[in-house]
Coordinates of C-alpha atoms and ligand atoms in Angstrom, one line a residue:
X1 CA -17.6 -26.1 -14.9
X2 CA -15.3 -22.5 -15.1
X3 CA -12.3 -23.7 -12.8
X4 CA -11.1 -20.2 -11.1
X5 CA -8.0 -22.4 -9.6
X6 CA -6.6 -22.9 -13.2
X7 CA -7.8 -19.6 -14.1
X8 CA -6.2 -17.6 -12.0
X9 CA -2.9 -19.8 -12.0
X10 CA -2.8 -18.8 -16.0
X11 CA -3.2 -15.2 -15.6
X12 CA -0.6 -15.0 -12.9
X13 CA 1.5 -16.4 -15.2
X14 CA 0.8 -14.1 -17.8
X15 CA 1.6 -11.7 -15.5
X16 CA 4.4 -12.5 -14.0
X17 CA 6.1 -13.1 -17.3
X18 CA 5.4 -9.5 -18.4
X19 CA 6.5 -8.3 -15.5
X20 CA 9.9 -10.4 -15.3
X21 CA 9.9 -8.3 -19.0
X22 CA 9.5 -5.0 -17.8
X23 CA 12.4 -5.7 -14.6
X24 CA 14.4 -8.5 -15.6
X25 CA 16.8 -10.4 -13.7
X26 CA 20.1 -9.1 -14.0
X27 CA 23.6 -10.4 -12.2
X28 CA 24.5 -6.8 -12.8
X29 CA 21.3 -5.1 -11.0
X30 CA 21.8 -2.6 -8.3
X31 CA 20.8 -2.7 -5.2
X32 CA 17.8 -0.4 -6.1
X33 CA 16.5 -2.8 -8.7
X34 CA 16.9 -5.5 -6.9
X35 CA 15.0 -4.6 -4.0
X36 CA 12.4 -3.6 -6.8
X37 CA 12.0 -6.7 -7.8
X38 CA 12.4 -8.5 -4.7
X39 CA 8.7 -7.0 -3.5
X40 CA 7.6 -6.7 -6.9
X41 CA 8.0 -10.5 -7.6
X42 CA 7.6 -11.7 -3.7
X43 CA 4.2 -13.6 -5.3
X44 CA 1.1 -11.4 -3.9
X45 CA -1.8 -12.7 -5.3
X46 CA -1.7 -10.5 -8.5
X47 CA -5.4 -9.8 -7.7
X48 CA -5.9 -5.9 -9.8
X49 CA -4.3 -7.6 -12.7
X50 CA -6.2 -10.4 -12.9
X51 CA -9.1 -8.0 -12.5
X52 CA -8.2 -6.0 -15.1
X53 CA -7.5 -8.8 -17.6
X54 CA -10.4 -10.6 -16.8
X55 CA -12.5 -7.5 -17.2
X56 CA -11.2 -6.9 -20.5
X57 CA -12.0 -10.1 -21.5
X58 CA -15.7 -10.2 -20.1
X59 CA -16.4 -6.8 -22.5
X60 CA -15.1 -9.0 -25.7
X61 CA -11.4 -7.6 -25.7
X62 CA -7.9 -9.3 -25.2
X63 CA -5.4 -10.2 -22.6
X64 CA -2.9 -8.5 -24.9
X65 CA -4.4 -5.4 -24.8
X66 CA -4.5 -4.4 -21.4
X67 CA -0.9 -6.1 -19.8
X68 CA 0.9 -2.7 -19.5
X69 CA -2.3 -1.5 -17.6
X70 CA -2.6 -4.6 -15.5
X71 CA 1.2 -4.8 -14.8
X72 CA 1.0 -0.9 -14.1
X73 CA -1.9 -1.8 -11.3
X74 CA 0.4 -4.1 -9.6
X75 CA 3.6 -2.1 -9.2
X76 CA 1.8 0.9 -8.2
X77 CA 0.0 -1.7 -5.4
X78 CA 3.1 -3.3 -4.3
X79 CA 4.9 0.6 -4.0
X80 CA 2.0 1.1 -1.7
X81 CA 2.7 -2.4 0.5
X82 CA 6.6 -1.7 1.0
X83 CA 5.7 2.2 2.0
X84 CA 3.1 0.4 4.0
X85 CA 4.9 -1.9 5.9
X86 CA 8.0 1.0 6.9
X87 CA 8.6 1.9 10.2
X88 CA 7.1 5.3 9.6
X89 CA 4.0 3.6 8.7
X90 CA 2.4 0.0 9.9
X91 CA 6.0 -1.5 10.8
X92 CA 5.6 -4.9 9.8
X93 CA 8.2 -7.4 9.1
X94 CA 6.3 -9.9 6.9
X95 CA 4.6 -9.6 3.7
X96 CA 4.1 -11.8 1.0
X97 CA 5.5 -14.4 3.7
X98 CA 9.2 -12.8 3.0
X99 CA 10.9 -10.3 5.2
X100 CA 9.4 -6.7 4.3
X101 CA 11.7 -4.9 1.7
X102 CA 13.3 -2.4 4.2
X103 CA 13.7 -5.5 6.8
X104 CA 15.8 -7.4 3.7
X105 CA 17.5 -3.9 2.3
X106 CA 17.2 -1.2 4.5
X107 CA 14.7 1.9 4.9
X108 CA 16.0 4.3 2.6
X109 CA 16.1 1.4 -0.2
X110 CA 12.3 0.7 0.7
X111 CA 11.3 3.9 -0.1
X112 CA 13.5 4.5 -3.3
X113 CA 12.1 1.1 -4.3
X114 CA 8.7 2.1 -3.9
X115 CA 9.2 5.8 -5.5
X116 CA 11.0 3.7 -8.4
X117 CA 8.2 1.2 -8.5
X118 CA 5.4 4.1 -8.9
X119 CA 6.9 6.0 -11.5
X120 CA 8.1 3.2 -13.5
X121 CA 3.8 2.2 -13.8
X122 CA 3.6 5.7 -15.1
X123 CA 6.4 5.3 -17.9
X124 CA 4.8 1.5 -18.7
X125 CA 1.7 2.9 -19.1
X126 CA 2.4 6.1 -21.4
X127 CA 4.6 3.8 -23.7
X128 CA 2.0 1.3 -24.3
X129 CA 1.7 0.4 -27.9
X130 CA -1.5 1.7 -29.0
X131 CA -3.0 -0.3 -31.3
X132 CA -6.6 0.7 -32.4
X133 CA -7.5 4.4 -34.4
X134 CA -9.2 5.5 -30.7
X135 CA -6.6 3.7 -28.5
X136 CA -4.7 7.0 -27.9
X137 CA -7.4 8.7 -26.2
X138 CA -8.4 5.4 -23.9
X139 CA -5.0 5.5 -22.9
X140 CA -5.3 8.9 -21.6
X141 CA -8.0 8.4 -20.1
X142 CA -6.9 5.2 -18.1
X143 CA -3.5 6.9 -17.1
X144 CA -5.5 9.9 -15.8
X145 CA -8.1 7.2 -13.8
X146 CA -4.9 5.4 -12.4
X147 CA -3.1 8.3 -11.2
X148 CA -6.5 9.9 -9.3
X149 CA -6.9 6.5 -7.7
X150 CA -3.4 6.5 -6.3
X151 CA -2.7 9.6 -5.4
X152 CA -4.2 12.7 -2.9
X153 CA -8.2 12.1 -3.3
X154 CA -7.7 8.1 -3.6
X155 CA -5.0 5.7 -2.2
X156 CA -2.5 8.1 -0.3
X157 CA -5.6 10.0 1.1
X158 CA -6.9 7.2 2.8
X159 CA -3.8 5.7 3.9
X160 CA -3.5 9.5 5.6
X161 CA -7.0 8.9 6.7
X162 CA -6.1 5.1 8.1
X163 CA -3.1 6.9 10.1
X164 CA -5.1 10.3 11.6
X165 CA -7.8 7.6 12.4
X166 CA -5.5 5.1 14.9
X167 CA -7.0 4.9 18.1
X168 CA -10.5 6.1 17.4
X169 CA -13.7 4.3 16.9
X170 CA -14.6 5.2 13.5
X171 CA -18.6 5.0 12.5
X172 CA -19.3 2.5 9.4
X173 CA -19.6 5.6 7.0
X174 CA -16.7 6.4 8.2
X175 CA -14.8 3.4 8.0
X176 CA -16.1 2.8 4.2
X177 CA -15.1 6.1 3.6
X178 CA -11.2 5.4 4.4
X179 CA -11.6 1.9 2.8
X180 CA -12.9 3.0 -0.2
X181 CA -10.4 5.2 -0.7
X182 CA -7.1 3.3 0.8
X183 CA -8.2 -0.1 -1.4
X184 CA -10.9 0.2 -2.9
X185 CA -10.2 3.2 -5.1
X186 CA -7.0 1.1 -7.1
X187 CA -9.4 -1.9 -7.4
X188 CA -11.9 0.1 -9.0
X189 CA -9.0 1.4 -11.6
X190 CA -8.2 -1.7 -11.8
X191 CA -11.9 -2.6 -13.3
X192 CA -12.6 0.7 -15.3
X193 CA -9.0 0.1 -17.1
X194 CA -9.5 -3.3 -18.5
X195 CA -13.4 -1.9 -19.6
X196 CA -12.2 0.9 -21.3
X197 CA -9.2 -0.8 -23.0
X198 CA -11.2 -3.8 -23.7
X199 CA -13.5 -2.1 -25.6
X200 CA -16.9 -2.1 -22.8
X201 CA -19.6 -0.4 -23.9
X202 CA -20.7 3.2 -21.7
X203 CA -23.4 0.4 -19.9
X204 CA -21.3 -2.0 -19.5
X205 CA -18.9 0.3 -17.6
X206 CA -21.1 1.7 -15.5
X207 CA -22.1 -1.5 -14.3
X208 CA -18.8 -2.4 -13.5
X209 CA -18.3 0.1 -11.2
X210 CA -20.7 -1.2 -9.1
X211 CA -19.3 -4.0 -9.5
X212 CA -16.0 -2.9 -8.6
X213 CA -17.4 -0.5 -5.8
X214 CA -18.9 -3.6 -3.9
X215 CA -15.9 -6.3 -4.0
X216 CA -13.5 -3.0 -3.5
X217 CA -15.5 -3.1 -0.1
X218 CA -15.8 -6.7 0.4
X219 CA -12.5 -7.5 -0.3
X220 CA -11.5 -5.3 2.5
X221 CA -14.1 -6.6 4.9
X222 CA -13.0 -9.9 4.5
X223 CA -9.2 -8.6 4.6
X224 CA -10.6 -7.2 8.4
X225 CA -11.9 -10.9 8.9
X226 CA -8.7 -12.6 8.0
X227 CA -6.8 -10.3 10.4
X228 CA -8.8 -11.8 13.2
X229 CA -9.3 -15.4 12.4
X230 CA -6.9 -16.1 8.9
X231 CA -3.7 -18.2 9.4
X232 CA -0.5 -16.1 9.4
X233 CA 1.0 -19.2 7.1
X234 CA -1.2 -18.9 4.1
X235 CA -1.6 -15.3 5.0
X236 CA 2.1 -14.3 4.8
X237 CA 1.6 -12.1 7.5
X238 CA 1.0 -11.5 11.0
X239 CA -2.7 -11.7 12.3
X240 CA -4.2 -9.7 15.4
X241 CA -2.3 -6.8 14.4
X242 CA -5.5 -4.3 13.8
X243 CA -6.6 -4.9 17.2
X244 CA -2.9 -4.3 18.4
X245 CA -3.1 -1.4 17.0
X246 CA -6.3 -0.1 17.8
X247 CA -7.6 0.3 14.5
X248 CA -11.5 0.5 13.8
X249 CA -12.4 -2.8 11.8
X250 CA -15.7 -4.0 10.5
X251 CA -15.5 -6.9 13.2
X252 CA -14.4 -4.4 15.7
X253 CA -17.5 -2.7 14.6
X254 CA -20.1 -4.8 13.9
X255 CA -18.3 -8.1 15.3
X256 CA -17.1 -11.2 13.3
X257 CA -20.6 -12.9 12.1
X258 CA -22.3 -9.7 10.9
X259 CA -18.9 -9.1 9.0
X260 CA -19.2 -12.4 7.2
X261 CA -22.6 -11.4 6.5
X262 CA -22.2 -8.2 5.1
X263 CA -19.1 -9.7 3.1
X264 CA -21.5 -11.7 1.2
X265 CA -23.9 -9.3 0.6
X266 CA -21.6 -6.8 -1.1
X267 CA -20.8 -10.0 -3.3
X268 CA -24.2 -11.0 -4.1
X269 CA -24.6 -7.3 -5.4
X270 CA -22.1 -7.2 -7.3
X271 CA -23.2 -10.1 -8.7
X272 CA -26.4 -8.2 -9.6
X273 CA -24.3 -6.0 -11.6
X274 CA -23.0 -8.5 -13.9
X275 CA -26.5 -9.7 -14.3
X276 CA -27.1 -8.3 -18.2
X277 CA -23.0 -10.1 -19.3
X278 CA -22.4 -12.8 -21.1
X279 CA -20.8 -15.8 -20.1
X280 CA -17.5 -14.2 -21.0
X281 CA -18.0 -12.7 -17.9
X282 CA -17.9 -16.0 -15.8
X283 CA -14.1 -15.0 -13.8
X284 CA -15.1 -12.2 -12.9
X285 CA -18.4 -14.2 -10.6
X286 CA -15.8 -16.2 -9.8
X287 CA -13.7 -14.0 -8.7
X288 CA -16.1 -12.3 -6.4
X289 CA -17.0 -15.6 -4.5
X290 CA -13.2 -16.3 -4.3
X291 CA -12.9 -12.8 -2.5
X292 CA -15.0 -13.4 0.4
X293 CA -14.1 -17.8 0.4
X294 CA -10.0 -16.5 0.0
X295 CA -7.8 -17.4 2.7
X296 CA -5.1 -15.5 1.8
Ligands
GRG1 C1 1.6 3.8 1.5 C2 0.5 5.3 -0.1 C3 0.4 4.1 0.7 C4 -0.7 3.4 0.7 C5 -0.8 2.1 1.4 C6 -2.8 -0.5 0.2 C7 -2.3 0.2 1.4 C8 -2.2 1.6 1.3 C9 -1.9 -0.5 2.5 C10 -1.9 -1.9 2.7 C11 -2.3 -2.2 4.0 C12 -3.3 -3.2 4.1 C13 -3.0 -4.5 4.7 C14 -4.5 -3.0 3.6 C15 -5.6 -4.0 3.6 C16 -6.0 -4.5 2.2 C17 -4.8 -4.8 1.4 C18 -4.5 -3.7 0.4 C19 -4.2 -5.9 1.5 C20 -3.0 -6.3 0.6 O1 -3.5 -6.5 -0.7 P1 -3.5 -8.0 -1.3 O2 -4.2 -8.9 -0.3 O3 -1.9 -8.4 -1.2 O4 -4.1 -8.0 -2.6 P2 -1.1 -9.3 -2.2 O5 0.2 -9.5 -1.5 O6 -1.8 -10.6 -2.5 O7 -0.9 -8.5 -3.5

C-alpha cells in the first residue's frame, strides 16, 4: 500500500536539502539572510513543492528536473506568509509554530526578507540548468505561469481582495473568487510547473488543472475548518482568528458540516481528473485525501 507518511517525509527532505543549497548556513550571514532563512526553513509543510515534484513524477519525469521550480514555489509562498503575518497586514505572532519573522527581527527586516525571498525564486528559476533540446522554452513558460500566479491578477490581488473584504459577508462566488486567487492560484503553478517540466502531455495538463483548481479550493476550505476547530499546537498558529477578525469563511457561510462536505467533494473531483493516470500518479490521490484529513 503507497504510504504518503514516508512519502512526503522523503520529498521534504529532498527539499529541504536543495534549499539549505540555494541559502546556506553561514556564521557570517547578515541579518537579512538570516531572517531569510529563519522563515524560509521554519518547517511549513513544503506542500507546492511536493506538488510539483510529485506531479512531475505522475507525467513520467524526474524529481531532478523540477527542484529549482519546486524550491522557487516555496520561497515565493513563504515571502507571502512573513508579508502576511506584518502588522500592516493579518498581525500574527505565530507561524510555522515560531515567532513570525518581524516578531524575531523586526518589521523592516520582515519585509526585506520577503522582497529578498521573491526575487531570489525568480533568479533560481531563470538559472535553472536546462537540460532537454525544448527545455528552454518550458522554462519560459513556467517562469511566466509563476510570476502571473503571484503577482497583480493572482496572489497579491487576492490578498488585496482578502483585506478590502474584512468586515463584509462575502457570497460563495465571491468568496471562491478571492480564494482562488490568494491560494489557489500558486497551487495551481505549482501543478502546471511540474507537468510542463516533467514532460505531461497537452491532456494530461489540462486535467491537472482541474485537478489543481479543486484541491486549490479544498485546501483552503479545510484551512477555514482548521481555523475553527484545528489545534493551535499542531497548527503552529493561533485558531479563532477569522472570526476575530470578521472575515467571511466557508463555515461562516455555509457552517462547519456543509464545509466538511463540500471539502470532500472538491477532492472526490479531483479525483475524477486523475481518473485516465497511471499508477505513477498514486501521491498525488494521496495527497488530495491528506488535504481535507491534514491537521495541520
Ligand atoms: C502578502 C502578497 C501576500 C500574500 C499573502 C498566502 C497568503 C497571501 C496569505 C496566507 C494567509 C493564510 C493563512 C491563508 C490561508 C491558506 C494558507 C496559504 C495557509 C498557509 O499555507 P500552508 O498551510 O503553510 O501550506 P505552511 O507553513 O505549511 O507552508
Amino acid at each position: 500500500m503507497f504510504e504518503l507518511e514516508s512519502y512526503l517525509e522523503t520529498k521534504r527532505d529532498q527539499i529541504n536539502i536543495f534549499l539549505d543549497k540555494i541559502l546556506p548556513d553561514a556564521t557570517n550571514d547578515s541579518r537579512l539572510v538570516k531572517a531569510m532563512r529563519y522563515s524560509l526553513m521554519a518547517g511549513g509543510k513544503r506542500l507546492r513543492p511536493i506538488l510539483c515534484l510529485a506531479t512531475a513524477e505522475g507525467v513520467g519525469g524526474q524529481v531532478e528536473d523540477v527542484l529549482e521550480a519546486a524550491c522557487a514555489l516555496e520561497m515565493i509562498h513563504t515571502y507571502s506568509l512573513i508579508h502576511d503575518d506584518l502588522p500592516a497586514m493579518d498581525d500574527d505572532d505565530l507561524r510555522r509554530g515560531k515567532p513570525t519573522c518581524h516578531i524575531a527581527f523586526d518589521e523592516a527586516t520582515a519585509i526585506l526578507a520577503g522582497d529578498a525571498l521573491l526575487t531570489l525564486a525568480f533568479q533560481m528559476l531563470s538559472a535553472a540548468e536546462i537540460k532537454g533540446d525544448n527545455q528552454g522554452s518550458q522554462w519560459l513558460t513556467v517562469i511566466h505561469r509563476i510570476a502571473h500566479a503571484a503577482g497583480f491578477r493572482g496572489m497579491v490581488e487576492g490578498q488585496m481582495s482578502d483585506i478590502a473584504s474584512e468586515d463584509k459577508v462575502l457570497s460563495l462566488d465571491e468568496l471562491e473568487k478571492l480564494h482562488s486567487l490568494k491560494t489557489g492560484a500558486l497551487i495551481e503553478a505549482s501543478i502546471y510547473s511540474g507537468a510542463i517540466l516533467g514532460g505531461g502531455s497537452s491532456e494530461q495538463i489540462q486535467q491537472l488543472g482541474v485537478y489543481a483548481k479543486n484541491i486549490g479550493l479544498a485546501f483552503q476550505v479545510k484551512d477555514d475548518i482548521l481555523n475553527v476547530e484545528g489545534d493551535p499546537k499542531l497548527l503552529g498558529k493561533a485558531i479563532g482568528t477569522d472570526k476575530l477578525r470578521k472575515k467571511s469563511t466557508y463555515p461562516s457561510i455555509m457552517g462547519l458540516e456543509k464545509s466538511k462536505l463540500f471539502a470532500t467533494e472538491l477532492v472526490n473531483k479531483a479525483l475524477l481528473a486523475l481518473e485516465s493516470f497511471d499508477n505513477r500518479s498514486g501521491p498525488l490521490r494521496a495527497i488530495a485525501n491528506y488535504i481535507v484529513q491534514r491537521k495541520r
